[in-house]
DNA sequence: ATGTCACCAGTTTGGTGA
């Protein structure tokens, strides 16, 4: 079974790539973030023609998450229980479902904007709610994973130049502690192989030739429980999808499972 | 080369977020 997570930065803009990529890779389930559409505008028909069902939690211009599966899509839960909300709004940043033998979440963790910003406090609160929401499944016997854009680089090795990121969001001790808390609930960071260079970066800024210079970060993560981690046979970052015109600024992370 | 992209409002550019 092949699953993946991909921040597509607009499902509308990325649809041709997504369809071609699904066919080329034979991915069974893809966790999508930043759909940037309403649920009504989500291209479920095009995906259905390829044999995929879709579960979508999206409200328009910003955020939006989805699960796209050709191996079943049951018990869909939209939203994060206990979501703290930002400015009084609970944003569409989490969706979960059972896809065949595995239970999966697709999450888009708040960016945080700047340390000290209200959005940064929201980010940390959001992580607290996420941990509470997944703790039961994380400790369970069914393969379970939380995949998505975590907007945190777990270690200094996960940013291209740690010196440039001092005191920036994505690397602060509080954000990394939030990840450690999640792992403490029973989840393991499934670190993918890079297909080129030494670091499995998953995101490269569009600006200033970030990708050609490999100025990347590993912020798209797969956190799996023990039964999930034991089933993993391979994982890699598909950097080919970051190349060329019409690419997202994130590459897909692919995980192969023997389940 | 202060080397981007995408969305929306509401028009052909600016604001916003990442």
mmCIF file with all atom_site columns, N, CA, C and O in Angstrom, chain A residues 74-75 97-104 136-145 224-228 259:
data_model
loop_
_atom_site.group_PDB
_atom_site.id
_atom_site.type_symbol
_atom_site.label_atom_id
_atom_site.label_alt_id
_atom_site.label_comp_id
_atom_site.label_asym_id
_atom_site.label_entity_id
_atom_site.label_seq_id
_atom_site.pdbx_PDB_ins_code
_atom_site.Cartn_x
_atom_site.Cartn_y
_atom_site.Cartn_z
_atom_site.occupancy
_atom_site.B_iso_or_equiv
_atom_site.pdbx_formal_charge
_atom_site.auth_seq_id
_atom_site.auth_comp_id
_atom_site.auth_asym_id
_atom_site.auth_atom_id
_atom_site.pdbx_PDB_model_num
ATOM 1   N N  . UNK A 1 74  ? -13.677 5.625  4.934  1.00 0.00 ? 74  UNK A N  1
ATOM 2   C CA . UNK A 1 74  ? -14.775 5.413  5.878  1.00 0.00 ? 74  UNK A CA 1
ATOM 3   C C  . UNK A 1 74  ? -14.581 6.253  7.136  1.00 0.00 ? 74  UNK A C  1
ATOM 4   O O  . UNK A 1 74  ? -13.466 6.660  7.457  1.00 0.00 ? 74  UNK A O  1
ATOM 5   N N  . UNK A 1 75  ? -15.689 6.455  7.830  1.00 0.00 ? 75  UNK A N  1
ATOM 6   C CA . UNK A 1 75  ? -15.649 7.136  9.131  1.00 0.00 ? 75  UNK A CA 1
ATOM 7   C C  . UNK A 1 75  ? -14.886 8.457  9.065  1.00 0.00 ? 75  UNK A C  1
ATOM 8   O O  . UNK A 1 75  ? -13.972 8.717  9.860  1.00 0.00 ? 75  UNK A O  1
ATOM 9   N N  . UNK A 1 97  ? -9.825  9.808  8.351  1.00 0.00 ? 97  UNK A N  1
ATOM 10  C CA . UNK A 1 97  ? -10.661 8.750  7.801  1.00 0.00 ? 97  UNK A CA 1
ATOM 11  C C  . UNK A 1 97  ? -9.921  7.419  7.892  1.00 0.00 ? 97  UNK A C  1
ATOM 12  O O  . UNK A 1 97  ? -8.706  7.380  8.101  1.00 0.00 ? 97  UNK A O  1
ATOM 13  N N  . UNK A 1 98  ? -10.695 6.363  7.715  1.00 0.00 ? 98  UNK A N  1
ATOM 14  C CA . UNK A 1 98  ? -10.115 5.029  7.655  1.00 0.00 ? 98  UNK A CA 1
ATOM 15  C C  . UNK A 1 98  ? -10.042 4.613  6.192  1.00 0.00 ? 98  UNK A C  1
ATOM 16  O O  . UNK A 1 98  ? -11.048 4.659  5.476  1.00 0.00 ? 98  UNK A O  1
ATOM 17  N N  . UNK A 1 99  ? -8.850  4.234  5.763  1.00 0.00 ? 99  UNK A N  1
ATOM 18  C CA . UNK A 1 99  ? -8.612  3.844  4.375  1.00 0.00 ? 99  UNK A CA 1
ATOM 19  C C  . UNK A 1 99  ? -8.094  2.408  4.392  1.00 0.00 ? 99  UNK A C  1
ATOM 20  O O  . UNK A 1 99  ? -6.898  2.177  4.630  1.00 0.00 ? 99  UNK A O  1
ATOM 21  N N  . UNK A 1 100 ? -8.993  1.463  4.170  1.00 0.00 ? 100 UNK A N  1
ATOM 22  C CA . UNK A 1 100 ? -8.585  0.068  4.275  1.00 0.00 ? 100 UNK A CA 1
ATOM 23  C C  . UNK A 1 100 ? -8.101  -0.222 5.680  1.00 0.00 ? 100 UNK A C  1
ATOM 24  O O  . UNK A 1 100 ? -8.794  0.084  6.666  1.00 0.00 ? 100 UNK A O  1
ATOM 25  N N  . UNK A 1 101 ? -6.886  -0.735 5.809  1.00 0.00 ? 101 UNK A N  1
ATOM 26  C CA . UNK A 1 101 ? -6.406  -1.176 7.129  1.00 0.00 ? 101 UNK A CA 1
ATOM 27  C C  . UNK A 1 101 ? -5.844  -0.056 7.998  1.00 0.00 ? 101 UNK A C  1
ATOM 28  O O  . UNK A 1 101 ? -5.460  -0.312 9.137  1.00 0.00 ? 101 UNK A O  1
ATOM 29  N N  . UNK A 1 102 ? -5.766  1.169  7.477  1.00 0.00 ? 102 UNK A N  1
ATOM 30  C CA . UNK A 1 102 ? -5.110  2.228  8.244  1.00 0.00 ? 102 UNK A CA 1
ATOM 31  C C  . UNK A 1 102 ? -6.051  3.398  8.507  1.00 0.00 ? 102 UNK A C  1
ATOM 32  O O  . UNK A 1 102 ? -6.953  3.698  7.713  1.00 0.00 ? 102 UNK A O  1
ATOM 33  N N  . UNK A 1 103 ? -5.831  4.029  9.631  1.00 0.00 ? 103 UNK A N  1
ATOM 34  C CA . UNK A 1 103 ? -6.541  5.264  9.973  1.00 0.00 ? 103 UNK A CA 1
ATOM 35  C C  . UNK A 1 103 ? -5.566  6.420  9.761  1.00 0.00 ? 103 UNK A C  1
ATOM 36  O O  . UNK A 1 103 ? -4.435  6.387  10.271 1.00 0.00 ? 103 UNK A O  1
ATOM 37  N N  . UNK A 1 104 ? -5.991  7.437  8.993  1.00 0.00 ? 104 UNK A N  1
ATOM 38  C CA . UNK A 1 104 ? -5.084  8.523  8.616  1.00 0.00 ? 104 UNK A CA 1
ATOM 39  C C  . UNK A 1 104 ? -5.702  9.885  8.892  1.00 0.00 ? 104 UNK A C  1
ATOM 40  O O  . UNK A 1 104 ? -6.910  10.072 8.764  1.00 0.00 ? 104 UNK A O  1
ATOM 41  N N  . UNK A 1 136 ? -5.517  8.587  21.552 1.00 0.00 ? 136 UNK A N  1
ATOM 42  C CA . UNK A 1 136 ? -6.126  7.260  21.628 1.00 0.00 ? 136 UNK A CA 1
ATOM 43  C C  . UNK A 1 136 ? -5.685  6.365  20.489 1.00 0.00 ? 136 UNK A C  1
ATOM 44  O O  . UNK A 1 136 ? -5.205  5.236  20.708 1.00 0.00 ? 136 UNK A O  1
ATOM 45  N N  . UNK A 1 137 ? -5.808  6.865  19.254 1.00 0.00 ? 137 UNK A N  1
ATOM 46  C CA . UNK A 1 137 ? -5.414  6.076  18.082 1.00 0.00 ? 137 UNK A CA 1
ATOM 47  C C  . UNK A 1 137 ? -3.906  5.836  18.051 1.00 0.00 ? 137 UNK A C  1
ATOM 48  O O  . UNK A 1 137 ? -3.446  4.802  17.571 1.00 0.00 ? 137 UNK A O  1
ATOM 49  N N  . UNK A 1 138 ? -3.148  6.811  18.552 1.00 0.00 ? 138 UNK A N  1
ATOM 50  C CA . UNK A 1 138 ? -1.684  6.664  18.540 1.00 0.00 ? 138 UNK A CA 1
ATOM 51  C C  . UNK A 1 138 ? -1.252  5.482  19.401 1.00 0.00 ? 138 UNK A C  1
ATOM 52  O O  . UNK A 1 138 ? -0.281  4.795  19.078 1.00 0.00 ? 138 UNK A O  1
ATOM 53  N N  . UNK A 1 139 ? -1.978  5.254  20.460 1.00 0.00 ? 139 UNK A N  1
ATOM 54  C CA . UNK A 1 139 ? -1.642  4.148  21.343 1.00 0.00 ? 139 UNK A CA 1
ATOM 55  C C  . UNK A 1 139 ? -2.348  2.854  20.993 1.00 0.00 ? 139 UNK A C  1
ATOM 56  O O  . UNK A 1 139 ? -2.187  1.848  21.689 1.00 0.00 ? 139 UNK A O  1
ATOM 57  N N  . UNK A 1 140 ? -3.115  2.863  19.901 1.00 0.00 ? 140 UNK A N  1
ATOM 58  C CA . UNK A 1 140 ? -3.917  1.696  19.548 1.00 0.00 ? 140 UNK A CA 1
ATOM 59  C C  . UNK A 1 140 ? -3.155  0.669  18.730 1.00 0.00 ? 140 UNK A C  1
ATOM 60  O O  . UNK A 1 140 ? -1.992  0.865  18.362 1.00 0.00 ? 140 UNK A O  1
ATOM 61  N N  . UNK A 1 141 ? -3.847  -0.421 18.417 1.00 0.00 ? 141 UNK A N  1
ATOM 62  C CA . UNK A 1 141 ? -3.192  -1.523 17.696 1.00 0.00 ? 141 UNK A CA 1
ATOM 63  C C  . UNK A 1 141 ? -3.392  -1.441 16.193 1.00 0.00 ? 141 UNK A C  1
ATOM 64  O O  . UNK A 1 141 ? -2.757  -2.158 15.434 1.00 0.00 ? 141 UNK A O  1
ATOM 65  N N  . UNK A 1 142 ? -4.271  -0.546 15.747 1.00 0.00 ? 142 UNK A N  1
ATOM 66  C CA . UNK A 1 142 ? -4.467  -0.370 14.302 1.00 0.00 ? 142 UNK A CA 1
ATOM 67  C C  . UNK A 1 142 ? -3.420  0.594  13.751 1.00 0.00 ? 142 UNK A C  1
ATOM 68  O O  . UNK A 1 142 ? -3.149  1.624  14.374 1.00 0.00 ? 142 UNK A O  1
ATOM 69  N N  . UNK A 1 143 ? -2.851  0.300  12.579 1.00 0.00 ? 143 UNK A N  1
ATOM 70  C CA . UNK A 1 143 ? -1.903  1.251  11.982 1.00 0.00 ? 143 UNK A CA 1
ATOM 71  C C  . UNK A 1 143 ? -2.547  2.623  11.819 1.00 0.00 ? 143 UNK A C  1
ATOM 72  O O  . UNK A 1 143 ? -3.640  2.743  11.260 1.00 0.00 ? 143 UNK A O  1
ATOM 73  N N  . UNK A 1 144 ? -1.843  3.628  12.289 1.00 0.00 ? 144 UNK A N  1
ATOM 74  C CA . UNK A 1 144 ? -2.393  4.975  12.384 1.00 0.00 ? 144 UNK A CA 1
ATOM 75  C C  . UNK A 1 144 ? -1.296  5.988  12.134 1.00 0.00 ? 144 UNK A C  1
ATOM 76  O O  . UNK A 1 144 ? -0.167  5.818  12.602 1.00 0.00 ? 144 UNK A O  1
ATOM 77  N N  . UNK A 1 145 ? -1.613  7.045  11.381 1.00 0.00 ? 145 UNK A N  1
ATOM 78  C CA . UNK A 1 145 ? -0.605  8.075  11.146 1.00 0.00 ? 145 UNK A CA 1
ATOM 79  C C  . UNK A 1 145 ? -1.252  9.439  10.939 1.00 0.00 ? 145 UNK A C  1
ATOM 80  O O  . UNK A 1 145 ? -2.379  9.541  10.436 1.00 0.00 ? 145 UNK A O  1
ATOM 81  N N  . UNK A 1 224 ? 3.708   8.233  12.596 1.00 0.00 ? 224 UNK A N  1
ATOM 82  C CA . UNK A 1 224 ? 2.945   6.995  12.655 1.00 0.00 ? 224 UNK A CA 1
ATOM 83  C C  . UNK A 1 224 ? 3.073   6.291  14.000 1.00 0.00 ? 224 UNK A C  1
ATOM 84  O O  . UNK A 1 224 ? 4.106   6.418  14.673 1.00 0.00 ? 224 UNK A O  1
ATOM 85  N N  . UNK A 1 225 ? 2.025   5.544  14.354 1.00 0.00 ? 225 UNK A N  1
ATOM 86  C CA . UNK A 1 225 ? 2.125   4.784  15.605 1.00 0.00 ? 225 UNK A CA 1
ATOM 87  C C  . UNK A 1 225 ? 2.982   3.540  15.367 1.00 0.00 ? 225 UNK A C  1
ATOM 88  O O  . UNK A 1 225 ? 3.498   3.312  14.271 1.00 0.00 ? 225 UNK A O  1
ATOM 89  N N  . UNK A 1 226 ? 3.129   2.722  16.404 1.00 0.00 ? 226 UNK A N  1
ATOM 90  C CA . UNK A 1 226 ? 4.057   1.592  16.304 1.00 0.00 ? 226 UNK A CA 1
ATOM 91  C C  . UNK A 1 226 ? 3.641   0.594  15.222 1.00 0.00 ? 226 UNK A C  1
ATOM 92  O O  . UNK A 1 226 ? 4.484   0.198  14.401 1.00 0.00 ? 226 UNK A O  1
ATOM 93  N N  . UNK A 1 227 ? 2.374   0.179  15.178 1.00 0.00 ? 227 UNK A N  1
ATOM 94  C CA . UNK A 1 227 ? 1.986   -0.750 14.100 1.00 0.00 ? 227 UNK A CA 1
ATOM 95  C C  . UNK A 1 227 ? 2.215   -0.157 12.709 1.00 0.00 ? 227 UNK A C  1
ATOM 96  O O  . UNK A 1 227 ? 2.597   -0.872 11.774 1.00 0.00 ? 227 UNK A O  1
ATOM 97  N N  . UNK A 1 228 ? 2.039   1.138  12.572 1.00 0.00 ? 228 UNK A N  1
ATOM 98  C CA . UNK A 1 228 ? 2.276   1.797  11.285 1.00 0.00 ? 228 UNK A CA 1
ATOM 99  C C  . UNK A 1 228 ? 3.773   1.791  10.965 1.00 0.00 ? 228 UNK A C  1
ATOM 100 O O  . UNK A 1 228 ? 4.186   1.404  9.863  1.00 0.00 ? 228 UNK A O  1
ATOM 101 N N  . UNK A 1 259 ? 0.955   -3.758 4.552  1.00 0.00 ? 259 UNK A N  1
ATOM 102 C CA . UNK A 1 259 ? -0.215  -3.999 5.422  1.00 0.00 ? 259 UNK A CA 1
ATOM 103 C C  . UNK A 1 259 ? -1.283  -4.765 4.646  1.00 0.00 ? 259 UNK A C  1
ATOM 104 O O  . UNK A 1 259 ? -1.319  -4.707 3.425  1.00 0.00 ? 259 UNK A O  1
#
